Short mmCIF file of C-alpha atoms and ligand atoms in Angstrom, two decimals:
data_model
loop_
_atom_site.label_atom_id
_atom_site.label_comp_id
_atom_site.label_asym_id
_atom_site.label_seq_id
_atom_site.Cartn_x
_atom_site.Cartn_y
_atom_site.Cartn_z
CA MET A 1 -0.97 -4.09 30.58
CA ILE A 2 -3.81 -1.57 30.60
CA GLN A 3 -4.17 0.29 27.33
CA ASN A 4 -4.82 4.01 27.51
CA ILE A 5 -6.91 4.84 24.47
CA ALA A 6 -7.19 8.24 22.82
CA LEU A 7 -10.02 8.89 20.39
CA VAL A 8 -9.61 11.74 17.94
CA GLY A 9 -12.79 12.59 16.04
CA CYS A 10 -15.97 11.78 17.92
CA GLY A 11 -18.54 11.80 15.13
CA ASN A 12 -20.62 8.82 13.99
CA VAL A 13 -17.73 6.35 13.88
CA GLY A 14 -15.82 7.57 16.95
CA THR A 15 -19.00 7.54 19.06
CA ALA A 16 -19.76 4.02 17.82
CA LEU A 17 -16.32 2.87 18.99
CA LEU A 18 -16.98 4.31 22.46
CA GLU A 19 -20.35 2.54 22.59
CA ILE A 20 -18.81 -0.81 21.63
CA LEU A 21 -15.93 -0.41 24.11
CA ASN A 22 -18.37 0.45 26.88
CA GLU A 23 -20.75 -2.39 26.10
CA LYS A 24 -18.07 -5.06 25.65
CA ARG A 25 -15.56 -4.13 28.35
CA THR A 26 -15.91 -7.44 30.23
CA GLU A 27 -15.97 -9.60 27.13
CA LEU A 28 -12.91 -7.84 25.67
CA SER A 29 -11.00 -8.47 28.87
CA GLU A 30 -12.07 -12.09 29.30
CA LYS A 31 -11.83 -13.22 25.68
CA HIS A 32 -8.99 -11.09 24.38
CA GLY A 33 -7.09 -9.93 27.46
CA PHE A 34 -7.83 -6.42 26.22
CA ILE A 35 -8.01 -4.17 29.26
CA PHE A 36 -8.34 -0.46 28.64
CA ARG A 37 -9.40 2.94 29.79
CA VAL A 38 -10.24 5.86 27.53
CA THR A 39 -7.99 8.70 28.65
CA LEU A 40 -8.45 11.29 25.91
CA ILE A 41 -11.25 12.27 23.54
CA SER A 42 -10.74 15.17 21.20
CA ASP A 43 -13.36 16.47 18.82
CA LEU A 44 -13.55 19.82 17.08
CA MET A 45 -17.25 20.25 17.83
CA LYS A 46 -17.75 18.34 21.09
CA GLY A 47 -14.61 19.38 22.96
CA THR A 48 -11.41 17.86 24.35
CA VAL A 49 -11.54 15.87 27.57
CA LEU A 50 -8.73 14.10 29.37
CA ASP A 51 -8.16 11.96 32.41
CA PRO A 52 -5.05 9.75 32.68
CA GLU A 53 -6.93 7.57 35.19
CA GLY A 54 -9.72 6.95 32.66
CA LEU A 55 -12.72 9.03 31.66
CA ASP A 56 -16.22 7.96 32.75
CA LEU A 57 -16.99 6.10 29.54
CA ASN A 58 -20.45 5.01 30.55
CA GLN A 59 -21.55 8.60 31.27
CA ILE A 60 -19.88 9.87 28.09
CA VAL A 61 -21.83 7.35 26.01
CA ILE A 62 -25.08 8.38 27.73
CA ASP A 63 -24.37 12.10 27.14
CA LEU A 64 -23.42 11.59 23.49
CA LYS A 65 -26.60 9.57 22.90
CA GLU A 66 -28.56 12.50 24.31
CA GLY A 67 -26.87 14.81 21.81
CA LYS A 68 -24.78 16.58 24.47
CA ASN A 69 -21.17 17.65 24.00
CA LEU A 70 -18.37 16.71 26.42
CA ASP A 71 -18.61 19.80 28.65
CA SER A 72 -19.18 17.96 31.94
CA PHE A 73 -15.91 15.98 31.82
CA PRO A 74 -12.36 17.09 32.75
CA LYS A 75 -11.11 19.42 30.05
CA GLY A 76 -7.86 18.76 28.20
CA GLN A 77 -5.62 21.68 27.32
CA GLY A 78 -2.42 22.16 25.35
CA SER A 79 -1.01 21.16 21.98
CA PHE A 80 -2.00 17.81 20.52
CA GLY A 81 1.37 16.35 21.56
CA GLU A 82 0.87 17.61 25.11
CA LEU A 83 -2.59 16.06 25.23
CA LEU A 84 -1.17 12.68 24.19
CA ALA A 85 1.55 12.94 26.83
CA LYS A 86 -0.77 14.09 29.64
CA SER A 87 -3.30 11.35 28.87
CA ARG A 88 -0.50 8.72 28.78
CA THR A 89 -2.01 7.38 25.59
CA THR A 90 -0.71 4.02 24.40
CA MET A 91 -3.08 3.58 21.43
CA MET A 92 -4.94 6.13 19.35
CA ALA A 93 -8.06 5.70 17.24
CA GLU A 94 -8.24 8.42 14.59
CA ALA A 95 -11.67 8.96 13.07
CA THR A 96 -11.71 12.52 11.77
CA PRO A 97 -13.38 13.16 8.39
CA THR A 98 -11.51 12.20 5.22
CA ASN A 99 -9.93 14.94 3.15
CA LEU A 100 -8.50 13.42 -0.02
CA LYS A 101 -6.75 16.64 -1.07
CA THR A 102 -4.66 17.32 2.06
CA GLY A 103 -5.13 14.29 4.30
CA GLU A 104 -5.56 16.73 7.17
CA PRO A 105 -6.16 16.92 10.07
CA GLY A 106 -5.60 13.16 10.13
CA ILE A 107 -1.97 13.18 8.96
CA THR A 108 -0.93 15.62 11.70
CA HIS A 109 -2.67 13.59 14.43
CA ILE A 110 -1.20 10.31 13.22
CA ARG A 111 2.33 11.74 12.89
CA ALA A 112 2.13 13.15 16.42
CA ALA A 113 1.08 9.80 17.87
CA LEU A 114 3.42 7.52 15.91
CA SER A 115 6.43 9.72 16.62
CA ARG A 116 5.76 9.17 20.34
CA GLY A 117 5.63 5.38 19.88
CA ILE A 118 1.83 5.32 20.19
CA HIS A 119 0.04 2.68 18.09
CA VAL A 120 -2.51 4.16 15.69
CA THR A 121 -5.60 2.86 13.95
CA THR A 122 -7.52 5.06 11.55
CA THR A 123 -10.68 4.95 9.48
CA ASN A 124 -9.58 8.08 7.66
CA LYS A 125 -8.72 7.36 4.02
CA GLY A 126 -6.86 10.65 3.47
CA PRO A 127 -3.68 9.85 5.44
CA VAL A 128 -3.51 6.28 4.10
CA ALA A 129 -4.05 7.27 0.47
CA LEU A 130 -1.78 10.34 0.58
CA ALA A 131 0.96 9.67 3.12
CA PHE A 132 1.21 5.91 3.56
CA ASP A 133 4.96 5.61 2.95
CA GLU A 134 5.83 8.39 5.36
CA LEU A 135 3.51 7.14 8.12
CA ALA A 136 4.50 3.48 7.76
CA THR A 137 8.20 4.41 7.90
CA LEU A 138 7.62 6.63 10.92
CA ALA A 139 5.70 3.85 12.68
CA LYS A 140 8.52 1.39 12.07
CA SER A 141 11.24 3.73 13.23
CA CYS A 142 9.31 4.59 16.42
CA GLY A 143 8.31 1.01 17.28
CA ALA A 144 4.61 1.72 16.82
CA LYS A 145 1.96 -0.09 14.81
CA PHE A 146 -0.13 1.62 12.16
CA ARG A 147 -3.36 -0.09 11.11
CA TYR A 148 -6.24 1.02 8.92
CA GLU A 149 -8.73 -1.84 8.55
CA GLY A 150 -11.71 0.54 8.36
CA VAL A 151 -10.56 2.47 5.30
CA VAL A 152 -11.84 -0.22 2.91
CA MET A 153 -15.13 -2.12 3.47
CA SER A 154 -15.57 -0.66 7.00
CA GLY A 155 -15.39 -3.52 9.54
CA THR A 156 -15.49 -6.31 6.95
CA PRO A 157 -11.97 -7.66 7.41
CA LEU A 158 -10.67 -7.33 3.84
CA LEU A 159 -7.28 -5.92 4.82
CA HIS A 160 -6.73 -8.54 7.55
CA MET A 161 -7.71 -11.24 5.08
CA LEU A 162 -5.34 -9.95 2.40
CA GLN A 163 -2.41 -9.33 4.77
CA TYR A 164 -2.64 -12.43 6.95
CA GLY A 165 -5.26 -14.88 5.68
CA MET A 166 -3.84 -14.84 2.16
CA ALA A 167 -0.18 -14.14 2.98
CA GLY A 168 2.08 -15.47 0.23
CA CYS A 169 -0.71 -15.69 -2.31
CA THR A 170 -0.22 -13.52 -5.40
CA VAL A 171 -3.17 -11.34 -6.35
CA LEU A 172 -3.70 -10.97 -10.08
CA LYS A 173 -6.92 -9.04 -10.19
CA LEU A 174 -9.47 -7.52 -7.86
CA GLU A 175 -12.92 -6.19 -8.69
CA GLY A 176 -16.04 -5.26 -6.80
CA ILE A 177 -18.25 -2.72 -5.12
CA LEU A 178 -16.20 -0.59 -2.73
CA ASN A 179 -18.50 2.32 -1.92
CA GLY A 180 -21.55 1.82 0.29
CA THR A 181 -23.20 5.17 -0.39
CA THR A 182 -23.35 4.81 -4.17
CA ASN A 183 -24.44 1.19 -3.93
CA PHE A 184 -27.22 2.28 -1.56
CA ILE A 185 -28.27 5.05 -3.97
CA LEU A 186 -28.23 2.80 -7.05
CA SER A 187 -30.15 0.04 -5.20
CA LYS A 188 -32.77 2.54 -3.95
CA MET A 189 -33.25 4.11 -7.37
CA GLY A 190 -33.60 0.63 -8.90
CA GLU A 191 -35.99 -0.75 -6.28
CA THR A 192 -38.23 2.24 -5.60
CA GLY A 193 -37.60 4.69 -8.44
CA VAL A 194 -36.75 7.48 -5.96
CA SER A 195 -34.65 10.29 -7.39
CA TYR A 196 -30.91 10.43 -7.07
CA ALA A 197 -31.15 13.42 -4.69
CA GLU A 198 -33.63 11.67 -2.37
CA ALA A 199 -31.54 8.50 -2.25
CA LEU A 200 -28.39 10.53 -1.50
CA GLU A 201 -30.14 12.37 1.32
CA GLU A 202 -31.16 9.06 2.87
CA ALA A 203 -27.63 7.64 2.54
CA ALA A 204 -26.24 10.71 4.30
CA SER A 205 -28.83 10.53 7.10
CA LEU A 206 -27.94 6.87 7.71
CA GLY A 207 -24.27 7.82 8.15
CA TYR A 208 -22.98 6.06 5.03
CA ALA A 209 -21.86 9.12 3.08
CA GLU A 210 -18.71 11.12 3.70
CA ALA A 211 -18.95 14.57 5.38
CA ASP A 212 -18.74 15.85 1.79
CA PRO A 213 -20.71 13.26 -0.23
CA THR A 214 -19.23 14.54 -3.51
CA GLY A 215 -16.37 12.20 -2.69
CA ASP A 216 -18.76 9.25 -2.80
CA VAL A 217 -20.93 10.06 -5.80
CA GLU A 218 -18.09 11.20 -8.04
CA GLY A 219 -16.12 8.04 -7.34
CA TRP A 220 -13.28 9.65 -5.37
CA ASP A 221 -13.95 7.53 -2.28
CA ALA A 222 -13.83 4.26 -4.24
CA ALA A 223 -10.74 5.53 -6.10
CA ALA A 224 -8.99 6.21 -2.76
CA LYS A 225 -9.77 2.63 -1.74
CA VAL A 226 -8.34 1.33 -5.02
CA SER A 227 -5.21 3.42 -4.47
CA ILE A 228 -4.84 1.99 -0.93
CA LEU A 229 -5.28 -1.58 -2.22
CA ALA A 230 -2.77 -0.97 -5.04
CA LYS A 231 -0.21 -0.02 -2.39
CA LEU A 232 -1.04 -2.84 0.01
CA LEU A 233 -1.20 -5.61 -2.59
CA PHE A 234 1.23 -4.50 -5.26
CA GLY A 235 3.43 -1.94 -3.49
CA LYS A 236 2.48 0.61 -6.16
CA ASN A 237 1.95 4.30 -5.50
CA ILE A 238 -1.04 5.18 -7.68
CA PRO A 239 -2.29 8.70 -6.88
CA VAL A 240 -6.07 8.85 -6.56
CA SER A 241 -6.16 11.31 -9.46
CA ASP A 242 -4.42 8.77 -11.76
CA ILE A 243 -7.22 6.22 -11.40
CA ASP A 244 -9.59 6.00 -14.36
CA ARG A 245 -12.64 7.32 -12.51
CA GLN A 246 -16.26 8.04 -13.20
CA GLY A 247 -18.99 8.50 -10.59
CA ILE A 248 -22.74 7.92 -10.61
CA THR A 249 -24.02 11.49 -10.95
CA CYS A 250 -25.11 10.75 -14.52
CA ILE A 251 -27.19 7.69 -13.53
CA THR A 252 -30.96 8.25 -13.34
CA PRO A 253 -33.81 5.93 -12.26
CA GLU A 254 -34.75 5.80 -15.98
CA LYS A 255 -31.30 4.48 -16.93
CA ILE A 256 -31.55 1.79 -14.26
CA LYS A 257 -35.05 0.87 -15.44
CA ALA A 258 -33.80 0.60 -19.03
CA ALA A 259 -30.95 -1.65 -17.84
CA HIS A 260 -33.46 -3.88 -15.99
CA GLU A 261 -35.49 -4.21 -19.17
CA HIS A 262 -32.61 -5.99 -20.86
CA GLY A 263 -31.74 -8.17 -17.85
CA CYS A 264 -29.08 -5.93 -16.30
CA THR A 265 -28.53 -3.54 -13.42
CA VAL A 266 -26.09 -0.70 -12.80
CA LYS A 267 -23.32 -0.87 -10.20
CA LEU A 268 -20.32 1.33 -9.45
CA ILE A 269 -17.47 -1.11 -10.03
CA ALA A 270 -13.93 -0.54 -8.79
CA GLY A 271 -10.93 -2.66 -9.57
CA ILE A 272 -7.31 -3.39 -10.27
CA ASN A 273 -6.21 -5.56 -13.14
CA ALA A 274 -2.64 -6.79 -12.93
CA THR A 275 -2.90 -9.62 -15.45
CA ASN A 276 -1.03 -9.90 -18.77
CA GLY A 277 1.68 -7.48 -17.69
CA GLU A 278 -0.71 -4.52 -17.44
CA PHE A 279 -1.65 -2.54 -14.32
CA TYR A 280 -4.99 -0.84 -14.73
CA THR A 281 -6.97 0.82 -11.92
CA TYR A 282 -10.54 2.02 -12.37
CA VAL A 283 -13.86 3.10 -10.86
CA THR A 284 -16.80 3.18 -13.22
CA PRO A 285 -20.56 2.60 -13.34
CA LYS A 286 -21.15 -0.65 -15.25
CA GLU A 287 -24.20 -2.45 -16.53
CA ILE A 288 -23.96 -5.98 -15.22
CA SER A 289 -26.22 -8.96 -15.85
CA LEU A 290 -28.86 -9.61 -13.19
CA SER A 291 -27.42 -13.14 -12.94
CA HIS A 292 -23.95 -11.78 -12.04
CA PRO A 293 -23.12 -12.28 -8.31
CA LEU A 294 -22.52 -8.53 -7.82
CA ALA A 295 -26.07 -7.72 -9.04
CA SER A 296 -27.53 -9.01 -5.78
CA ILE A 297 -25.26 -6.88 -3.57
CA ASN A 298 -27.58 -4.10 -2.43
CA GLY A 299 -27.69 -1.21 0.02
CA PRO A 300 -24.45 -0.22 1.77
CA THR A 301 -23.05 -3.73 1.38
CA ASN A 302 -19.74 -4.10 -0.46
CA ALA A 303 -18.29 -7.12 -2.24
CA VAL A 304 -14.93 -7.82 -3.76
CA SER A 305 -13.66 -10.75 -5.79
CA ILE A 306 -9.92 -11.35 -5.72
CA LEU A 307 -8.29 -13.51 -8.35
CA THR A 308 -5.14 -15.19 -7.00
CA ASP A 309 -2.58 -17.75 -8.09
CA ASN A 310 -2.95 -20.33 -5.32
CA LEU A 311 -6.60 -19.89 -4.29
CA GLY A 312 -8.27 -19.02 -7.57
CA GLU A 313 -11.08 -16.57 -6.90
CA VAL A 314 -11.92 -15.50 -3.34
CA THR A 315 -14.97 -13.31 -2.75
CA LEU A 316 -15.67 -11.30 0.38
CA ILE A 317 -19.08 -9.72 0.99
CA GLY A 318 -19.96 -7.52 3.96
CA PRO A 319 -20.81 -4.06 5.23
CA GLY A 320 -19.03 -1.29 3.35
CA ALA A 321 -20.16 1.65 5.47
CA GLY A 322 -22.04 2.41 8.67
CA ARG A 323 -21.21 3.77 12.12
CA ILE A 324 -21.11 0.56 14.19
CA GLU A 325 -19.57 -1.40 11.31
CA THR A 326 -16.72 1.11 10.98
CA GLY A 327 -16.35 1.42 14.77
CA GLN A 328 -15.83 -2.35 14.75
CA ALA A 329 -12.89 -1.88 12.35
CA LEU A 330 -11.21 0.38 14.93
CA LEU A 331 -11.84 -2.17 17.65
CA THR A 332 -10.37 -5.02 15.57
CA ASP A 333 -7.21 -2.98 15.07
CA LEU A 334 -6.97 -1.92 18.72
CA ILE A 335 -7.11 -5.55 19.81
CA ALA A 336 -4.58 -6.56 17.13
CA MET A 337 -2.15 -3.81 18.14
CA ARG A 338 -2.25 -4.02 21.91
CA LYS A 339 1.11 -3.52 23.52
CA ASN A 340 2.52 -6.38 25.52
N1 HSE B 1 -18.60 6.93 2.44
C1 HSE B 1 -18.01 5.63 2.47
C2 HSE B 1 -18.89 4.67 1.70
C3 HSE B 1 -17.85 5.20 3.89
O1 HSE B 1 -20.04 5.02 1.44
O2 HSE B 1 -18.45 3.59 1.34
C4 HSE B 1 -17.02 3.98 4.07
O3 HSE B 1 -15.73 4.11 3.55
#
């Protein structure tokens, strides 16, 4: 069956997905039986285009690379629900910016798709952190799949690993680096002594930071990821605001230098501790020994160690942010969800 893909949000990550789909069309078909056309793209800035027979993906990728909007393609008109119907969408990739206060516009897009039986993958943390129960129930009742691999560790398959690779294993504790932007900033300040502001500017220009980077540097982004993992692993609803959270805005190159002088470095550490009958969730900058495995995790790379009953400790290291890396998360989900 040919999948009709809708992309909502055509910024860094959405554009990366289109590039990957365009480049790997033959391989996806031959290796995974994944045959698709992109029938709808909707972006607040670049426009809404629609063709139920498939948009000219190759030309769209060329135009987007040249910084153009989507003006030269067939325009889509109507409500969001009408656009999904007209484009005969079977799967939607939602990649609008995260809003951790309202979850919008992501929640509205995802609701509209799931309620029509359309499978959804999202990289948007807002809907998953704020409305998971509602969206998962809606998906189930409408016979649709709802996946969100890219919301934690971008395309590094942490959620797949936890849900399938470690199915049946009980997680006792989880700790690591879950925000690429802050890890990039701390690494830069430690390696080159650049100021916090300069490092943040570079992280934003490389596409690691959120549209509003306050979410990254004040620890909200990592806290949202902890909240999502608490739900996935322990079935607990821990609001992002209930997580013991501190960001990195108070960390200076001098503080990192002082830490180095006594054999340590500074990392923003996020975790869940469910041992000894407690359940503690946190995000905090920590001084860790230079010999600790997390000390060598630099740049936008993330790492998480998961303590389990049957496997002991399992550690996963990989990209935590980045346009292609997060686009890959959408692709992984699209392939996993394809309708037979
Ligand atoms: N801003 C996020 C980060 C993007 O830096 O980790 C990936 O979730």
